[in-house]
Amino acid sequence: MTEQAPEPYEPVDEDWQTALAVVAHPDDMEYGGAAAVARWTSQGKKVVYVMVTSGEAGIDSMDPAECGPLREAEQIASARVVGVETVEFLGHRDGVVEYGLPLRRDIARAVRRHRPDIVITSNFRDTYGGVFLNQADHIAVGRATLDGVRDAGNRWVFRELVDEGYEPWNGVRQIWAAASPESRHAVDTTEHFELGVASLAEHKAYLAGLGGAGGAMADPREFLEGFGRGAGSRLGTRFAVPFEVFPLG
């Protein structure tokens, strides 16, 4: 029996000016999304990064007190490669991020502060296509982003944000979850693939910490080529980044 080919991806809507990326860890944007960001900043769009944690629990051989500042610095350098000048860290504990009101409030505050058209997060499904289990922080942050974006538009949720000077923002048109197994859309990253590789390569300490145990994830080019080609084949391009798109009202 012949296996049915997956449905082609549709291009994402690129008629916007400002995006906010909310992810759990330094490196989450680089494992797939950074080349897309390079494309958008080259078009004159503004993209801001918000990291929920500082990735301080991500290197087994390094104490979190040393690891966190190092990974923040690597993320800032990585973001600059793809044209992102603003990187914020919310300070939640790496590895034990909890979905709940504090996280939703922090995300709603970031949305109100930056007032984006598009919000990007990472895959929050239980797996990556039914093979590899997702990580708990990714799931918590992605789900909280869906809710925090809507909270940002409601004056009567987290009323203290208004007291802080953050008026409601209902201008987010879509939320995009990168690398979701439920993706139906994608963006062509062929011309910006090399910048995506260079951006991931800035996470030097993290990649060194992965070492041989990290497999393809420890080799920026090998990982991103495999990931990008698979998505590109469904978009009709050489390389692409897939997204699950959630339209808002």
Short mmCIF file of N, CA and C in Angstrom, two decimals, residues 139-230:
data_model
loop_
_atom_site.label_atom_id
_atom_site.label_comp_id
_atom_site.label_asym_id
_atom_site.label_seq_id
_atom_site.Cartn_x
_atom_site.Cartn_y
_atom_site.Cartn_z
N ILE A 139 5.80 23.15 26.31
CA ILE A 139 4.34 22.96 26.37
C ILE A 139 3.70 24.05 27.22
N ALA A 140 4.28 24.30 28.40
CA ALA A 140 3.71 25.30 29.30
C ALA A 140 3.76 26.69 28.68
N VAL A 141 4.88 27.05 28.08
CA VAL A 141 5.03 28.40 27.52
C VAL A 141 4.12 28.59 26.31
N GLY A 142 4.06 27.59 25.44
CA GLY A 142 3.20 27.72 24.26
C GLY A 142 1.74 27.89 24.64
N ARG A 143 1.27 27.09 25.57
CA ARG A 143 -0.14 27.19 25.98
C ARG A 143 -0.40 28.51 26.70
N ALA A 144 0.54 28.95 27.53
CA ALA A 144 0.37 30.22 28.21
C ALA A 144 0.41 31.40 27.23
N THR A 145 1.15 31.24 26.14
CA THR A 145 1.19 32.30 25.14
C THR A 145 -0.17 32.45 24.46
N LEU A 146 -0.80 31.33 24.12
CA LEU A 146 -2.14 31.42 23.54
C LEU A 146 -3.08 32.22 24.43
N ASP A 147 -3.03 31.95 25.73
CA ASP A 147 -3.93 32.62 26.66
C ASP A 147 -3.45 34.02 27.01
N GLY A 148 -2.13 34.19 27.16
CA GLY A 148 -1.60 35.50 27.52
C GLY A 148 -1.85 36.54 26.45
N VAL A 149 -1.84 36.14 25.19
CA VAL A 149 -2.14 37.08 24.11
C VAL A 149 -3.58 37.58 24.23
N ARG A 150 -4.49 36.67 24.52
CA ARG A 150 -5.90 37.09 24.68
C ARG A 150 -6.09 37.89 25.96
N ASP A 151 -5.36 37.51 27.02
CA ASP A 151 -5.42 38.30 28.26
C ASP A 151 -4.97 39.73 28.02
N ALA A 152 -4.00 39.91 27.12
CA ALA A 152 -3.47 41.25 26.86
C ALA A 152 -4.53 42.19 26.32
N GLY A 153 -5.55 41.64 25.71
CA GLY A 153 -6.60 42.48 25.13
C GLY A 153 -7.78 42.74 26.04
N ASN A 154 -7.78 42.15 27.23
CA ASN A 154 -8.92 42.26 28.14
C ASN A 154 -8.55 43.15 29.33
N ARG A 155 -9.17 44.31 29.39
CA ARG A 155 -8.87 45.28 30.44
C ARG A 155 -9.10 44.73 31.84
N TRP A 156 -10.04 43.78 31.95
CA TRP A 156 -10.46 43.33 33.27
C TRP A 156 -9.75 42.06 33.73
N VAL A 157 -8.82 41.57 32.91
CA VAL A 157 -7.93 40.48 33.33
C VAL A 157 -6.58 41.11 33.65
N PHE A 158 -6.00 40.78 34.78
CA PHE A 158 -4.75 41.37 35.24
C PHE A 158 -4.85 42.89 35.25
N ARG A 159 -5.80 43.40 36.05
CA ARG A 159 -6.05 44.84 36.10
C ARG A 159 -4.82 45.63 36.54
N GLU A 160 -3.92 44.96 37.27
CA GLU A 160 -2.72 45.64 37.74
C GLU A 160 -1.83 46.09 36.59
N LEU A 161 -1.96 45.47 35.42
CA LEU A 161 -1.14 45.88 34.29
C LEU A 161 -1.49 47.29 33.84
N VAL A 162 -2.76 47.65 33.92
CA VAL A 162 -3.16 49.02 33.59
C VAL A 162 -2.54 49.99 34.59
N ASP A 163 -2.54 49.61 35.87
CA ASP A 163 -1.92 50.46 36.89
C ASP A 163 -0.43 50.63 36.62
N GLU A 164 0.20 49.62 35.99
CA GLU A 164 1.62 49.71 35.65
C GLU A 164 1.85 50.56 34.40
N GLY A 165 0.76 50.93 33.72
CA GLY A 165 0.89 51.75 32.52
C GLY A 165 0.75 51.01 31.22
N TYR A 166 0.32 49.73 31.29
CA TYR A 166 0.18 48.92 30.08
C TYR A 166 -1.29 48.80 29.70
N GLU A 167 -1.69 49.59 28.74
CA GLU A 167 -3.07 49.55 28.26
C GLU A 167 -3.30 48.28 27.44
N PRO A 168 -4.55 47.79 27.39
CA PRO A 168 -4.85 46.57 26.63
C PRO A 168 -4.43 46.70 25.17
N TRP A 169 -4.08 45.54 24.60
CA TRP A 169 -3.69 45.48 23.18
C TRP A 169 -4.43 44.33 22.52
N ASN A 170 -5.31 44.68 21.59
CA ASN A 170 -6.08 43.70 20.82
C ASN A 170 -5.59 43.58 19.39
N GLY A 171 -4.38 44.05 19.13
CA GLY A 171 -3.92 44.12 17.75
C GLY A 171 -3.24 42.87 17.22
N VAL A 172 -3.09 41.83 18.05
CA VAL A 172 -2.47 40.59 17.55
C VAL A 172 -3.44 39.90 16.61
N ARG A 173 -3.02 39.66 15.39
CA ARG A 173 -3.89 39.06 14.38
C ARG A 173 -3.80 37.56 14.34
N GLN A 174 -2.59 37.04 14.61
CA GLN A 174 -2.38 35.59 14.56
C GLN A 174 -1.30 35.20 15.56
N ILE A 175 -1.39 33.97 16.07
CA ILE A 175 -0.33 33.36 16.86
C ILE A 175 0.21 32.19 16.04
N TRP A 176 1.53 32.11 15.94
CA TRP A 176 2.17 31.06 15.15
C TRP A 176 3.01 30.17 16.06
N ALA A 177 2.79 28.87 16.01
CA ALA A 177 3.59 27.91 16.77
C ALA A 177 4.57 27.22 15.81
N ALA A 178 5.84 27.51 15.96
CA ALA A 178 6.85 26.98 15.05
C ALA A 178 7.09 25.50 15.29
N ALA A 179 7.30 24.77 14.21
CA ALA A 179 7.67 23.35 14.24
C ALA A 179 6.59 22.46 14.84
N SER A 180 5.36 22.93 14.86
CA SER A 180 4.27 22.09 15.36
C SER A 180 3.98 20.95 14.39
N PRO A 181 3.67 19.76 14.89
CA PRO A 181 3.28 18.67 13.99
C PRO A 181 1.93 18.93 13.33
N GLU A 182 1.20 19.93 13.83
CA GLU A 182 -0.08 20.31 13.23
C GLU A 182 0.06 21.48 12.25
N SER A 183 1.28 21.80 11.86
CA SER A 183 1.51 22.93 10.95
C SER A 183 0.81 22.72 9.62
N ARG A 184 0.23 23.79 9.11
CA ARG A 184 -0.37 23.81 7.77
C ARG A 184 0.20 24.94 6.92
N HIS A 185 1.06 25.74 7.53
CA HIS A 185 1.65 26.89 6.84
C HIS A 185 3.17 26.83 7.01
N ALA A 186 3.87 27.61 6.17
CA ALA A 186 5.33 27.68 6.27
C ALA A 186 5.81 28.95 5.59
N VAL A 187 7.08 29.27 5.80
CA VAL A 187 7.72 30.42 5.16
C VAL A 187 9.01 29.95 4.51
N ASP A 188 9.27 30.45 3.31
CA ASP A 188 10.47 30.12 2.55
C ASP A 188 11.69 30.77 3.22
N THR A 189 12.65 29.95 3.64
CA THR A 189 13.87 30.48 4.27
C THR A 189 15.11 30.19 3.44
N THR A 190 14.93 29.85 2.18
CA THR A 190 16.07 29.44 1.35
C THR A 190 17.16 30.50 1.32
N GLU A 191 16.80 31.75 1.10
CA GLU A 191 17.80 32.81 0.98
C GLU A 191 18.42 33.19 2.31
N HIS A 192 17.82 32.79 3.42
CA HIS A 192 18.30 33.19 4.74
C HIS A 192 18.74 32.00 5.58
N PHE A 193 18.87 30.85 4.92
CA PHE A 193 19.25 29.64 5.65
C PHE A 193 20.60 29.79 6.35
N GLU A 194 21.58 30.37 5.67
CA GLU A 194 22.91 30.50 6.25
C GLU A 194 22.90 31.37 7.50
N LEU A 195 22.07 32.39 7.52
CA LEU A 195 21.96 33.21 8.72
C LEU A 195 21.35 32.41 9.86
N GLY A 196 20.42 31.53 9.54
CA GLY A 196 19.86 30.66 10.57
C GLY A 196 20.91 29.75 11.18
N VAL A 197 21.78 29.21 10.34
CA VAL A 197 22.88 28.36 10.84
C VAL A 197 23.82 29.18 11.72
N ALA A 198 24.17 30.37 11.25
CA ALA A 198 25.09 31.22 12.02
C ALA A 198 24.48 31.64 13.35
N SER A 199 23.18 31.86 13.36
CA SER A 199 22.50 32.24 14.59
C SER A 199 22.54 31.11 15.62
N LEU A 200 22.26 29.89 15.19
CA LEU A 200 22.33 28.75 16.10
C LEU A 200 23.76 28.52 16.57
N ALA A 201 24.73 28.73 15.70
CA ALA A 201 26.13 28.50 16.05
C ALA A 201 26.62 29.43 17.15
N GLU A 202 25.92 30.55 17.38
CA GLU A 202 26.32 31.46 18.45
C GLU A 202 26.10 30.85 19.84
N HIS A 203 25.33 29.79 19.94
CA HIS A 203 25.10 29.13 21.22
C HIS A 203 26.25 28.16 21.49
N LYS A 204 27.44 28.70 21.56
CA LYS A 204 28.66 27.88 21.60
C LYS A 204 28.70 26.98 22.83
N ALA A 205 28.46 27.55 24.00
CA ALA A 205 28.56 26.76 25.23
C ALA A 205 27.49 25.68 25.27
N TYR A 206 26.29 26.03 24.82
CA TYR A 206 25.21 25.05 24.83
C TYR A 206 25.51 23.90 23.87
N LEU A 207 25.95 24.21 22.67
CA LEU A 207 26.26 23.17 21.70
C LEU A 207 27.42 22.30 22.17
N ALA A 208 28.42 22.92 22.80
CA ALA A 208 29.53 22.14 23.34
C ALA A 208 29.05 21.23 24.46
N GLY A 209 28.10 21.71 25.24
CA GLY A 209 27.55 20.89 26.31
C GLY A 209 26.78 19.69 25.80
N LEU A 210 26.13 19.86 24.64
CA LEU A 210 25.43 18.72 24.05
C LEU A 210 26.42 17.64 23.62
N GLY A 211 27.51 18.07 22.98
CA GLY A 211 28.55 17.13 22.55
C GLY A 211 28.00 16.00 21.71
N GLY A 212 28.62 14.86 21.82
CA GLY A 212 28.21 13.69 21.04
C GLY A 212 26.83 13.20 21.41
N ALA A 213 26.42 13.41 22.67
CA ALA A 213 25.10 12.94 23.10
C ALA A 213 23.97 13.70 22.43
N GLY A 214 24.30 14.88 21.87
CA GLY A 214 23.26 15.69 21.24
C GLY A 214 22.92 15.26 19.83
N GLY A 215 23.71 14.36 19.25
CA GLY A 215 23.44 13.90 17.90
C GLY A 215 23.42 15.06 16.92
N ALA A 216 22.45 15.04 16.03
CA ALA A 216 22.34 16.09 15.01
C ALA A 216 22.09 17.45 15.63
N MET A 217 21.48 17.51 16.82
CA MET A 217 21.19 18.80 17.44
C MET A 217 22.46 19.54 17.81
N ALA A 218 23.58 18.84 17.97
CA ALA A 218 24.85 19.47 18.30
C ALA A 218 25.56 20.03 17.07
N ASP A 219 25.06 19.72 15.88
CA ASP A 219 25.64 20.21 14.63
C ASP A 219 24.62 21.14 13.97
N PRO A 220 24.80 22.47 14.08
CA PRO A 220 23.79 23.39 13.55
C PRO A 220 23.40 23.14 12.11
N ARG A 221 24.38 22.94 11.24
CA ARG A 221 24.06 22.77 9.83
C ARG A 221 23.30 21.47 9.57
N GLU A 222 23.76 20.39 10.16
CA GLU A 222 23.11 19.10 9.93
C GLU A 222 21.66 19.13 10.40
N PHE A 223 21.42 19.66 11.58
CA PHE A 223 20.06 19.70 12.10
C PHE A 223 19.17 20.58 11.24
N LEU A 224 19.62 21.80 10.96
CA LEU A 224 18.78 22.75 10.24
C LEU A 224 18.55 22.34 8.79
N GLU A 225 19.51 21.67 8.18
CA GLU A 225 19.29 21.20 6.81
C GLU A 225 18.19 20.14 6.78
N GLY A 226 18.25 19.18 7.70
CA GLY A 226 17.22 18.15 7.74
C GLY A 226 15.86 18.73 8.02
N PHE A 227 15.79 19.61 8.99
CA PHE A 227 14.52 20.26 9.36
C PHE A 227 14.00 21.11 8.22
N GLY A 228 14.89 21.93 7.63
CA GLY A 228 14.47 22.88 6.60
C GLY A 228 14.07 22.22 5.30
N ARG A 229 14.78 21.16 4.92
CA ARG A 229 14.45 20.48 3.66
C ARG A 229 13.09 19.79 3.75
N GLY A 230 12.81 19.19 4.89
CA GLY A 230 11.52 18.52 5.04
C GLY A 230 10.37 19.48 4.88
#
